[in-house]
PDB file of C-alpha atoms in Angstrom:
ATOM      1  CA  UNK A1326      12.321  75.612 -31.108  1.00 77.00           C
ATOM      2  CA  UNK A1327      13.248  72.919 -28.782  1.00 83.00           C
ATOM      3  CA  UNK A1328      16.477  72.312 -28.047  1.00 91.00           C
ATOM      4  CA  UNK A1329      19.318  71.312 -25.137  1.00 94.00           C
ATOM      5  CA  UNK A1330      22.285  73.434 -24.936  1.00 94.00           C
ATOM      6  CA  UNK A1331      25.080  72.448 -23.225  1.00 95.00           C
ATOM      7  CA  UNK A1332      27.996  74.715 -21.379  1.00 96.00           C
ATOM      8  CA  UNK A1333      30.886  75.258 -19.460  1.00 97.00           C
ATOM      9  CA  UNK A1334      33.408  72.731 -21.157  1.00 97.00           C
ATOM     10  CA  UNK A1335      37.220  73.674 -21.187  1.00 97.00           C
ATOM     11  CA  UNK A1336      40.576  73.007 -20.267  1.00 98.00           C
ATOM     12  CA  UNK A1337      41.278  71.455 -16.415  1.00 98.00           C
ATOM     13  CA  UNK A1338      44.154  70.317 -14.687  1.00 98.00           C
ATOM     14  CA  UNK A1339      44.071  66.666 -13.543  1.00 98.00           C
ATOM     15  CA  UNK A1340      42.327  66.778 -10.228  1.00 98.00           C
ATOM     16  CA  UNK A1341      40.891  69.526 -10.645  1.00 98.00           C
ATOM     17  CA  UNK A1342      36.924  70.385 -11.355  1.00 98.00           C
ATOM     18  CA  UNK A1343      34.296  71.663 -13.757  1.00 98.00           C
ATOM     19  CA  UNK A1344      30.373  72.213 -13.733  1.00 98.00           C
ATOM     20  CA  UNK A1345      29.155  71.466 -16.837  1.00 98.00           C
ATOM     21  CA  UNK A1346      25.313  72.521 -17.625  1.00 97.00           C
ATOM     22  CA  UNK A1347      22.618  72.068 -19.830  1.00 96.00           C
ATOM     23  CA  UNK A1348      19.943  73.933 -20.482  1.00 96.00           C
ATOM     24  CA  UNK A1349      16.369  73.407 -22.133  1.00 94.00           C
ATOM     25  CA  UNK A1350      14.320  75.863 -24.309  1.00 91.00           C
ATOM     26  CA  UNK A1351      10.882  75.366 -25.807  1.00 89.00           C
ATOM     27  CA  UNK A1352      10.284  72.734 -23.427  1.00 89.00           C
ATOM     28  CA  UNK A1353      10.223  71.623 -19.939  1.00 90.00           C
ATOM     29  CA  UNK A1354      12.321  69.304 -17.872  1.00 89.00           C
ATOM     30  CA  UNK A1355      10.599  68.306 -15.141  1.00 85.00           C
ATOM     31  CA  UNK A1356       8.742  65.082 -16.860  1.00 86.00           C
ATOM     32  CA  UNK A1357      12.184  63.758 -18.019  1.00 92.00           C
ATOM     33  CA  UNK A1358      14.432  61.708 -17.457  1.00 94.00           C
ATOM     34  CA  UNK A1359      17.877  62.884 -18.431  1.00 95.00           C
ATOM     35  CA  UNK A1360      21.074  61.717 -19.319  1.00 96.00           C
ATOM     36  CA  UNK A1361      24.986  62.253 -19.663  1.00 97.00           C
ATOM     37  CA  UNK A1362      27.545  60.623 -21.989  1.00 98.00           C
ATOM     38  CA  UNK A1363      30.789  61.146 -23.328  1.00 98.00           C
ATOM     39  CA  UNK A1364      32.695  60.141 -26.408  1.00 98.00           C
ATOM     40  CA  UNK A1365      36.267  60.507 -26.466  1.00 96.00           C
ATOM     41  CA  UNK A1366      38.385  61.019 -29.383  1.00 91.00           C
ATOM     42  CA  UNK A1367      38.296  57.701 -31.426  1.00 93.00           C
ATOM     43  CA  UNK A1368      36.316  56.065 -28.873  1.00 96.00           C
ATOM     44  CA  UNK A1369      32.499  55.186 -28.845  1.00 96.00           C
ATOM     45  CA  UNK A1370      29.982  57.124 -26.988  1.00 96.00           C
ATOM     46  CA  UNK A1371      29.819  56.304 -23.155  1.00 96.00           C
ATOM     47  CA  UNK A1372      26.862  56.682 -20.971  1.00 97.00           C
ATOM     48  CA  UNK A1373      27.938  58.251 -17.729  1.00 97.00           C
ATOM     49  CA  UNK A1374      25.233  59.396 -15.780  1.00 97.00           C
ATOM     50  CA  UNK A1375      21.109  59.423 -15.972  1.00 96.00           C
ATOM     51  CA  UNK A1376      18.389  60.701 -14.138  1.00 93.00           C
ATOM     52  CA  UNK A1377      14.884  58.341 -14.453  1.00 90.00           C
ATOM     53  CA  UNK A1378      11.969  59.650 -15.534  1.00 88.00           C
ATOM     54  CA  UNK A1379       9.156  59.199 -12.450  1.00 81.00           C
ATOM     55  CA  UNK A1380      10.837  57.957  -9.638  1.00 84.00           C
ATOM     56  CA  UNK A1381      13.708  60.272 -10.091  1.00 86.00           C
ATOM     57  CA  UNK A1382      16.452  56.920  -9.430  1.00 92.00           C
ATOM     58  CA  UNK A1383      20.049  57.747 -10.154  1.00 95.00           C
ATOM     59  CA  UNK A1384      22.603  55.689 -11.821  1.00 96.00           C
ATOM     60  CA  UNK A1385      26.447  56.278 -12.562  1.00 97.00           C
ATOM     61  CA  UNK A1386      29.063  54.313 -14.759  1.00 97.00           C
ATOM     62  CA  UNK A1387      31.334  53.045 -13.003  1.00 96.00           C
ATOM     63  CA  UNK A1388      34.125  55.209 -13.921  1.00 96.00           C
ATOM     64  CA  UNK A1389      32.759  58.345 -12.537  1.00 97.00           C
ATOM     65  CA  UNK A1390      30.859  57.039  -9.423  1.00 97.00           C
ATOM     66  CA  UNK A1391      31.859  59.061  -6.609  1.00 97.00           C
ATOM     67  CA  UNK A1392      33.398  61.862  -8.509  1.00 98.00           C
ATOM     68  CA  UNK A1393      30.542  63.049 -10.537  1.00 97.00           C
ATOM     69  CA  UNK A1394      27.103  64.276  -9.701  1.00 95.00           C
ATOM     70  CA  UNK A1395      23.571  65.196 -11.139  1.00 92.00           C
ATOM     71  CA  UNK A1396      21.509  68.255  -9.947  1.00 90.00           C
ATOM     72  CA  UNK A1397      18.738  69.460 -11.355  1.00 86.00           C
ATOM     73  CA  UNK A1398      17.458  73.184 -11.213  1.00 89.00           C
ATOM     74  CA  UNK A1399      14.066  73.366 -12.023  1.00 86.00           C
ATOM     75  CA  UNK A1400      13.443  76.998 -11.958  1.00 91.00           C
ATOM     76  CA  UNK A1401      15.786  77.572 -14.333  1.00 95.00           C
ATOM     77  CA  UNK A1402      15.083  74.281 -16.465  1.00 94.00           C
ATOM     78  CA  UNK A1403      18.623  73.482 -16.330  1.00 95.00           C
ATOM     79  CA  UNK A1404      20.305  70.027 -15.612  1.00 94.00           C
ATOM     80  CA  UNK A1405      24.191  70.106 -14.090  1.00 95.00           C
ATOM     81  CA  UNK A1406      27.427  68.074 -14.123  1.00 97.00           C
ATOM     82  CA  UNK A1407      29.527  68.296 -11.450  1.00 97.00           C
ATOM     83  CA  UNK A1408      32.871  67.080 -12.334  1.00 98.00           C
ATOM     84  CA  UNK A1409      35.589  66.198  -9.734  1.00 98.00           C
ATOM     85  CA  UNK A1410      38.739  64.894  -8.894  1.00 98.00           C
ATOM     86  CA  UNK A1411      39.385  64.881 -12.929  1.00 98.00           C
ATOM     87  CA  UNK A1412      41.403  62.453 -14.824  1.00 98.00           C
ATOM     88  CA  UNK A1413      43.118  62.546 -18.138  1.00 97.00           C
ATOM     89  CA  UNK A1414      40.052  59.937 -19.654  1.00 96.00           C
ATOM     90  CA  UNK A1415      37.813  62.317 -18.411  1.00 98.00           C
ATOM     91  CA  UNK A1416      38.953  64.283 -21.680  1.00 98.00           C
ATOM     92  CA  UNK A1417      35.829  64.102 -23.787  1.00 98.00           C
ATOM     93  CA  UNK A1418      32.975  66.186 -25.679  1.00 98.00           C
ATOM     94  CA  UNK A1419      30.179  65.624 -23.332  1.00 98.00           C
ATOM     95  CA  UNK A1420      26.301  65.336 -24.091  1.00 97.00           C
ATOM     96  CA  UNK A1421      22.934  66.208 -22.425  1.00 97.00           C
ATOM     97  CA  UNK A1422      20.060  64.305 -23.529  1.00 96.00           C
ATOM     98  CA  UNK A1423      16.019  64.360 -22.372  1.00 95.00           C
ATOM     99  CA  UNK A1424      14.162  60.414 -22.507  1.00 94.00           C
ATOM    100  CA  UNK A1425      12.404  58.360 -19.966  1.00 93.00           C
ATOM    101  CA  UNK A1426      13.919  55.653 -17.582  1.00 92.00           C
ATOM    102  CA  UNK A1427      16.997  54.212 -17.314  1.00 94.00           C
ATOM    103  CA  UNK A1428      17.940  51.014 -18.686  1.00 94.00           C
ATOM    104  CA  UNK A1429      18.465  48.265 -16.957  1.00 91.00           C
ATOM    105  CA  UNK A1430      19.453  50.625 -13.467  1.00 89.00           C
ATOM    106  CA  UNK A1431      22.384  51.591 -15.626  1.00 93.00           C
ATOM    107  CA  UNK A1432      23.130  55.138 -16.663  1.00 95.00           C
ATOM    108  CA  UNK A1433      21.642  54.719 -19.919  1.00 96.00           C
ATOM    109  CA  UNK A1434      18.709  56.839 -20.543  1.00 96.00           C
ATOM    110  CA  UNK A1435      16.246  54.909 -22.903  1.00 94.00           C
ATOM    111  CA  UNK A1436      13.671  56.649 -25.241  1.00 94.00           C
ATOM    112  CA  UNK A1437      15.919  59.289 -25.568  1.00 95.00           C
ATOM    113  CA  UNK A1438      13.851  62.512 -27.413  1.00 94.00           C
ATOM    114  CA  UNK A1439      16.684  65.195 -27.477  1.00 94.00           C
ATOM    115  CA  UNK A1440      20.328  65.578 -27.660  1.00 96.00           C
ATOM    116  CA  UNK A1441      22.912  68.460 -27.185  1.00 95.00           C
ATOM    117  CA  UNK A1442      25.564  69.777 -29.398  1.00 95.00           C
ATOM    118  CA  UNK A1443      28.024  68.757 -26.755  1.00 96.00           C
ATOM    119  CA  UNK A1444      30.743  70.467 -25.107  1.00 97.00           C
ATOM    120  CA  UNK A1445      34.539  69.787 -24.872  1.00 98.00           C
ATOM    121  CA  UNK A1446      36.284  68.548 -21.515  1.00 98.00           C
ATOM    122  CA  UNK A1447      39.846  68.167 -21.790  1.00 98.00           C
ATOM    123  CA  UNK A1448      41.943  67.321 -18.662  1.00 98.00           C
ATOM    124  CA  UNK A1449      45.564  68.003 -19.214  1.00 97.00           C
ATOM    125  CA  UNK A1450      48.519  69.795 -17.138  1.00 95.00           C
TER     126      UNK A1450
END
């Protein structure tokens, strides 16, 4: 069965950080490009980060550029978040998804294929 699955959501103090990942089964990453979003409570989905298929380009929103990161772990066919320096509209259920390039060198991933069941950020003292 293919499928993303994503972990490590929770409960963070403002400021502080999380690694969130996402992991593939019954197929591999490599060829893909990959994206993050977010949707907040009563708020639409946001693209945050994505990963271009082929030439491997990067591209962040602007509200998380310099704070969050992409890795990839190919060994383990397993995409990461790094969160820091969290905010209180960081709170969010966030989503892993598998496509090909990036639109418009923006952080959202076109052709998208696959999407995760999402897992909950919430940044609160």
């Amino acid at each position: 069965q293919l499928q993303l699955v994503e972990s490590g959501g929770g409960l963070v103090q403002p400021g502080g950080s999380l690694r969130l990942s996402c992991a593939a089964s019954g197929f591999t990453l490599d060829y893909y490009g990959i994206g993050w979003s977010r949707q907040a409570p009563g708020k639409e989905r946001e693209a945050v980060i994505c990963i271009s298929s082929g030439d491997g380009s990067t591209y962040y929103a602007d509200s998380v550029k310099g704070r969050f990161t992409i890795s990839r772990d190919n060994a383990k066919n397993t995409v990461y978040l790094q969160m820091n320096s969290l905010k209180p509209e960081d709170t969010a259920v966030y989503y892993c998804a598998v496509g090909g390039a990036c639109l418009g060198n923006g952080p959202i991933l076109g052709n998208v294929e696959r999407w995760g069941q999402g897992t909950l950020v919430t940044v609160s003292s």
